[in-house]
Short mmCIF file of C-alpha atoms and ligand atoms in Angstrom, two decimals:
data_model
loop_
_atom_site.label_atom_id
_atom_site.label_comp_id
_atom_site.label_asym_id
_atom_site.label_seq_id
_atom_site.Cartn_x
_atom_site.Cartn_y
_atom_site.Cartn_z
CA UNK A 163 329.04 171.71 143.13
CA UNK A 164 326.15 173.40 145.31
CA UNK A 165 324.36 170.79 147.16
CA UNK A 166 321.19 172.13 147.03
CA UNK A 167 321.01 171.91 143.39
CA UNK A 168 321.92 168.33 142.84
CA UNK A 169 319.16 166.79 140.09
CA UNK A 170 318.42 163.29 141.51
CA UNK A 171 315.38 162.81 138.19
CA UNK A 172 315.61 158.92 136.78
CA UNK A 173 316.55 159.88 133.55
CA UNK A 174 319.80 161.86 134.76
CA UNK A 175 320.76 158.97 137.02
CA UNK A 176 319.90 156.28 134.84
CA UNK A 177 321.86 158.22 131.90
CA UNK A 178 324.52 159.11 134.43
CA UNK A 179 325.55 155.15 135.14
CA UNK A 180 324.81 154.35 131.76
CA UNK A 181 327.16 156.65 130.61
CA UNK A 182 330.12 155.17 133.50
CA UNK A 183 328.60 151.36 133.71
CA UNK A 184 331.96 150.36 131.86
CA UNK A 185 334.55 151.79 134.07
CA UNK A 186 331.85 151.58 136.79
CA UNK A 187 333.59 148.54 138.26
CA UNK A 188 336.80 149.20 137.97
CA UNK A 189 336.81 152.74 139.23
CA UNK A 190 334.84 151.49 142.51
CA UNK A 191 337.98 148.87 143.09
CA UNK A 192 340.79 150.79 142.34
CA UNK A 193 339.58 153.91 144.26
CA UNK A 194 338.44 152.89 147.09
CA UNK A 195 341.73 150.28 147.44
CA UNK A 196 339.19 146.96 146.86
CA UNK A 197 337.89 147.98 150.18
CA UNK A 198 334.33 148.15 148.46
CA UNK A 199 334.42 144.39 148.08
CA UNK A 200 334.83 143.60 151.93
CA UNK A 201 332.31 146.62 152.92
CA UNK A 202 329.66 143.93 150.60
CA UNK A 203 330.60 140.70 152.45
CA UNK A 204 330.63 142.08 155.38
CA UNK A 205 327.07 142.96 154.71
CA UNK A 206 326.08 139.21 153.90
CA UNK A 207 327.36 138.35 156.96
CA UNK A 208 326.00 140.53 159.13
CA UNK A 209 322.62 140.16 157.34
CA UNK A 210 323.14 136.49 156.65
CA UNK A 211 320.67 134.09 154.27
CA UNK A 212 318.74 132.48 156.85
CA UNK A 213 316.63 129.33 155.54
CA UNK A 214 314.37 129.66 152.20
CA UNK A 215 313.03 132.75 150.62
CA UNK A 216 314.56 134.76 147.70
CA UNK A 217 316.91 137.51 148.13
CA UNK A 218 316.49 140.75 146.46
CA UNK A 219 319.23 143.39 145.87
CA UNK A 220 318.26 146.84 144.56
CA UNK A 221 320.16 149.07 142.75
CA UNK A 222 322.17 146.25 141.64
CA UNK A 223 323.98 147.97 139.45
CA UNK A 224 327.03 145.53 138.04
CA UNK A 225 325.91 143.18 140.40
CA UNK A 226 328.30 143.04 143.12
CA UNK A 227 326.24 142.82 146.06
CA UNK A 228 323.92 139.96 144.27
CA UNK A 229 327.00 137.90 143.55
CA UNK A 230 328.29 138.52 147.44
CA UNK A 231 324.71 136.94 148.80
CA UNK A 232 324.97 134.19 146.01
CA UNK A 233 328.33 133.26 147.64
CA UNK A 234 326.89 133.58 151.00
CA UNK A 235 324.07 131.42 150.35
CA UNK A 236 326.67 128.96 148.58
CA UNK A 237 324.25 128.96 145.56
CA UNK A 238 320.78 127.54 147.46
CA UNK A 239 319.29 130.47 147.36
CA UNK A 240 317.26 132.65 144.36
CA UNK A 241 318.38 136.07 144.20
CA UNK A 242 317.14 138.63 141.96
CA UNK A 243 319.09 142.31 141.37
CA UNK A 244 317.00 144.73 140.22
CA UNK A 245 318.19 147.90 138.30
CA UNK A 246 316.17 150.75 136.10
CA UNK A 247 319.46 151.28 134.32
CA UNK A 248 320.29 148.78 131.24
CA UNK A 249 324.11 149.27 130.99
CA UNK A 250 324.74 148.40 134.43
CA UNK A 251 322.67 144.98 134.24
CA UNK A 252 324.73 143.97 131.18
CA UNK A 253 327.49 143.67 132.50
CA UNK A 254 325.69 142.14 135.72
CA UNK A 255 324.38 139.72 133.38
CA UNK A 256 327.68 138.76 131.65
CA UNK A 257 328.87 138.06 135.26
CA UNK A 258 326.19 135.81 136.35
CA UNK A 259 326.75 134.13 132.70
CA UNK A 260 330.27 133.25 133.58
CA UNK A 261 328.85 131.75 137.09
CA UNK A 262 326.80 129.72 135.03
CA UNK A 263 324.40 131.21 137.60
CA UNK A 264 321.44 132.08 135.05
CA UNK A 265 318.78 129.59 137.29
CA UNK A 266 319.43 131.03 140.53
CA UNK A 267 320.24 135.09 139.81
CA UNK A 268 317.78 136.89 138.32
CA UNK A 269 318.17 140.50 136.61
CA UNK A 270 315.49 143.04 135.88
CA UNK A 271 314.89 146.25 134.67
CA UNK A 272 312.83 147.97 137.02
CA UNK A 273 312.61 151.35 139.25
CA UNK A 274 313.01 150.84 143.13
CA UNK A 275 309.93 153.48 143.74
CA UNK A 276 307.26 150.93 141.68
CA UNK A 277 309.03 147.55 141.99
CA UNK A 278 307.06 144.52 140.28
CA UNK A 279 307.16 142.51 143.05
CA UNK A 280 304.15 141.09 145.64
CA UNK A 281 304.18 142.40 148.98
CA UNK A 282 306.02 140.15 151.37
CA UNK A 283 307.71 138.10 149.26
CA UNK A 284 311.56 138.71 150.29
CA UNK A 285 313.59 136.94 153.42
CA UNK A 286 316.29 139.90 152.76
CA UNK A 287 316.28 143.10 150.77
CA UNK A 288 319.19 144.99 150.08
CA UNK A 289 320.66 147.94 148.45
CA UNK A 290 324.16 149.16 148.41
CA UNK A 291 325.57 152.97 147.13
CA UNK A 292 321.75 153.09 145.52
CA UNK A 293 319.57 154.13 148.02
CA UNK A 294 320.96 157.93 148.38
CA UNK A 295 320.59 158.13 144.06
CA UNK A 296 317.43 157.13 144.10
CA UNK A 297 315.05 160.42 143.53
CA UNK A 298 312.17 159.70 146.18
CA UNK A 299 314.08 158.40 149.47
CA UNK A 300 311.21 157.32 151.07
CA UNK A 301 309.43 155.51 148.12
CA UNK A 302 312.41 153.61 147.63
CA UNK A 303 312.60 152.62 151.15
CA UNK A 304 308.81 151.88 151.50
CA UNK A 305 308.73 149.51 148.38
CA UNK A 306 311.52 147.84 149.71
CA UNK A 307 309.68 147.37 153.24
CA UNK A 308 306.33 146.61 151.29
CA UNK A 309 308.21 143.33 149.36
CA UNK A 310 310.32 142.53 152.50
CA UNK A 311 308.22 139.47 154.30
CA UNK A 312 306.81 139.96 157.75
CA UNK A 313 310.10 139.23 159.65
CA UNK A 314 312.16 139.71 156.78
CA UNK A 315 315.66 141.92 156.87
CA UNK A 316 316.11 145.28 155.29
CA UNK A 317 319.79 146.11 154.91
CA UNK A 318 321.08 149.46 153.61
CA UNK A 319 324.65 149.72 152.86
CA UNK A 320 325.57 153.51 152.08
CA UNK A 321 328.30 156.41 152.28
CA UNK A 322 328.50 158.15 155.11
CA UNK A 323 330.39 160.88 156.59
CA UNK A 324 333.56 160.24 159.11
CA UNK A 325 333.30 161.54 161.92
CA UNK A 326 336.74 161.39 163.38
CA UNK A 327 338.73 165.02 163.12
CA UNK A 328 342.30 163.48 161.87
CA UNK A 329 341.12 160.63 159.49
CA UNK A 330 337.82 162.52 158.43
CA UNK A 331 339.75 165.73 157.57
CA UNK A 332 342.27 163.65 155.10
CA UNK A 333 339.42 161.68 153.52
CA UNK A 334 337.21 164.53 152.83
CA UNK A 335 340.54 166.20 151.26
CA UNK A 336 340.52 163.04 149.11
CA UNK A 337 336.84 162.37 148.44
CA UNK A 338 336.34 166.41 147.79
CA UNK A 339 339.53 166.67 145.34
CA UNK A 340 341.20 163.69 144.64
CA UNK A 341 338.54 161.44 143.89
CA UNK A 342 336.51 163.69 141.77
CA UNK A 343 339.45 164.43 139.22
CA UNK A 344 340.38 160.41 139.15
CA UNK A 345 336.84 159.58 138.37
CA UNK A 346 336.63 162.40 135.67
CA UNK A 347 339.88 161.47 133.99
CA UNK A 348 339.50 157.63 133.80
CA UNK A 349 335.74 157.70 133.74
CA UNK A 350 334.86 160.48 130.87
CA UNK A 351 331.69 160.97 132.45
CA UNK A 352 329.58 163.95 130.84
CA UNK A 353 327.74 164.14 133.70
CA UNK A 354 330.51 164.70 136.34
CA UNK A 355 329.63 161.80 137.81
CA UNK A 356 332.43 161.50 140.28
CA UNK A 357 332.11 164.81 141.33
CA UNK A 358 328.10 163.82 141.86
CA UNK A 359 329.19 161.48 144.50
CA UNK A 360 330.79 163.47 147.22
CA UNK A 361 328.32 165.78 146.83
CA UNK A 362 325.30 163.24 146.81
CA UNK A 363 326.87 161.89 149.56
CA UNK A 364 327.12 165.03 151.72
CA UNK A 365 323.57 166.05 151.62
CA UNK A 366 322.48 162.74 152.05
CA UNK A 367 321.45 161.37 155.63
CA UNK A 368 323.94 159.30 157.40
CA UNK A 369 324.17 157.70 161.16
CA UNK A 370 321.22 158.07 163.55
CA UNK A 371 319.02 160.55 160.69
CA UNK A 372 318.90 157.82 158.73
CA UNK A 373 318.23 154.98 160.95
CA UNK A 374 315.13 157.51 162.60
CA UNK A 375 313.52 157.25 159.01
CA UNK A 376 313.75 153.64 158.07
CA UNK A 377 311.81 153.21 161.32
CA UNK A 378 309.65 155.56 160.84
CA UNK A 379 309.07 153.94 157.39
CA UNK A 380 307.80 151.12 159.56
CA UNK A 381 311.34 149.03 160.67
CA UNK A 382 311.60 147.77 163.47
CA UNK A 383 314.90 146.69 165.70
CA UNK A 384 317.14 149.39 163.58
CA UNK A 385 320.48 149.53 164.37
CA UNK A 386 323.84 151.01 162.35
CA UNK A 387 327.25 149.58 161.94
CA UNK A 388 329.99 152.34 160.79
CA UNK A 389 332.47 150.40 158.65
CA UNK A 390 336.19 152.25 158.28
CA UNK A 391 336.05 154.52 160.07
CA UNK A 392 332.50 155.67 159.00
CA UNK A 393 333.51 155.74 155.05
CA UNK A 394 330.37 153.47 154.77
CA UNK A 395 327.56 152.63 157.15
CA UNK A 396 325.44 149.52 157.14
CA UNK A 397 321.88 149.97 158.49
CA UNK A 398 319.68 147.19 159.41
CA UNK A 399 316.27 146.89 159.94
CA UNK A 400 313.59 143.99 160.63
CA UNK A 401 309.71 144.41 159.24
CA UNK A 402 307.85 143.78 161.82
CA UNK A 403 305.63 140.06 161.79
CA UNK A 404 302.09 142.80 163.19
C1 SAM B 767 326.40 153.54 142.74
S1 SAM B 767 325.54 152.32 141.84
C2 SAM B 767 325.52 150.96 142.97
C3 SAM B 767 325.59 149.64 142.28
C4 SAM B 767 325.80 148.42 143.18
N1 SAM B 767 324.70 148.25 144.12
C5 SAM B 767 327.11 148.42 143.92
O1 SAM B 767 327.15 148.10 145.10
O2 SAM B 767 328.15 148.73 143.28
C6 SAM B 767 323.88 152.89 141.95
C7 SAM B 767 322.90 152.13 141.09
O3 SAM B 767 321.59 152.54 141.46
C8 SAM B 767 320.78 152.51 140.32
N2 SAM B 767 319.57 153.32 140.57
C9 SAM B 767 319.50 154.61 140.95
N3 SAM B 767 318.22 155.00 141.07
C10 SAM B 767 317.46 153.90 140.80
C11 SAM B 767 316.06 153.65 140.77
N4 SAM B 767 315.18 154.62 141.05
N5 SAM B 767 315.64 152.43 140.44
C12 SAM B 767 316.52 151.44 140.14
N6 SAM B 767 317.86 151.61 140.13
C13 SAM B 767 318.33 152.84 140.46
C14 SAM B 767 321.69 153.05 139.23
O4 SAM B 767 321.22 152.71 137.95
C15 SAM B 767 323.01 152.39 139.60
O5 SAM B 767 323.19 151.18 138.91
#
């Protein structure tokens, strides 16, 4: 697929994970070897609930990363997932059912470049493998800055592109080729959404280019932590108290 052509519009991506949102979690285990899951706790603990304040994870998708923080906060802390696609919150929802979580994990529909949230509301916002499919890069970011509180955490977990010659030469042979066809054949997607990833993920900004525009979105104290080997990168930022 020609990167340059890639159509990022809301109704594509929304029908895109609507169309995968039930083999969504299954595929994400299975081909990443359940390394997905420890990329997300990682995340809570290197972005940790500190104190009182709701949580808010965008691009929640099935919910994983809400669920992660929920552990992490050992249940004293609201958290609210937000997601413009209605397939993935279902079976978000049918998770935080089986918690019995329903008073302290929130879902809602909603679009992370107009979020229907006050400003400064949130002690940590989030968003992992959602930022790069979200059509405006820099709304997304900004709205998630604009409901962060002054001091609050902005935490970005996303692909990114190995850098190492040995190991990132066999995983791009297996991200590029063997990926793609797994996805397509368990998945069914009619919108080749597995083959949408590696190429989303290629044109997307990784390492210091995207650290360089969260702050100049306004974050301050940035700072980026490869995890294996670079296969995903967690970027942190701090909104500044003014
Ligand atoms: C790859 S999934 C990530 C799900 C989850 N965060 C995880 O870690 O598995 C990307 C999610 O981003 C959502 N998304 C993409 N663009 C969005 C937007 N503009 N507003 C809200 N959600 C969006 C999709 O609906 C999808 O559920």
């Amino acid at each position: 697929m020609d990167t340059a052509t890639i159509d990022k519009r809301e109704d594509r991506i929304r029908g895109m994970f609507g169309h995968i949102a039930p083999t969504y979690d299954f595929l994400n285990h299975f081909l990443s070897l359940n390394i997905d899951k420890w990329w997300r706790r990682k995340t809570t603990q290197m972005v940790p609930p500190a104190g009182d304040g709701p949580i808010l994870d965008l691009c929640t998708g099935t919910g994983d990363l809400a669920l992660a923080y929920d552990r992490a906060a050992k249940g004293k802390t609201p958290i609210v997932g937000a997601d413009f696609c209605h397939e993935m919150l279902r079976i978000a929802q049918k998770k935080v059912d089986s918690l019995k979580a329903n008073d302290r994990i929130r879902l809602i529909e909603a679009d992370a470049q107009k979020l229907p949230f006050p400003d400064n509301h949130f002690q940590i916002v989030t968003v992992a493998f959602g930022l790069r499919n979200v059509t405006d890069t820099d709304r997304g970011l900004s709205e998630m800055i604009r409901v962060a509180r002054p001091g609050g955490r902005v935490a970005v977990l996303e692909f990114s592109q190995p850098r190492n010659r040995v190991f990132g030469g066999l995983y791009r042979f297996y991200f590029r080729h063997v990926l793609p066809r797994l996805g397509q054949m368990i998945s069914r997607s009619k919108d080749n959404a597995y083959h949408y990833l590696p190429a989303s993920v290629m044109e997307f900004p990784d390492g210091e280019a995207l650290a360089e525009r969260m702050r100049r979105l306004g974050l301050a104290e940035v700072r980026w932590k490869p995890f294996t080997f670079g296969v995903a990168t967690l970027y942190i930022g701090v909104k500044p108290k003014e």
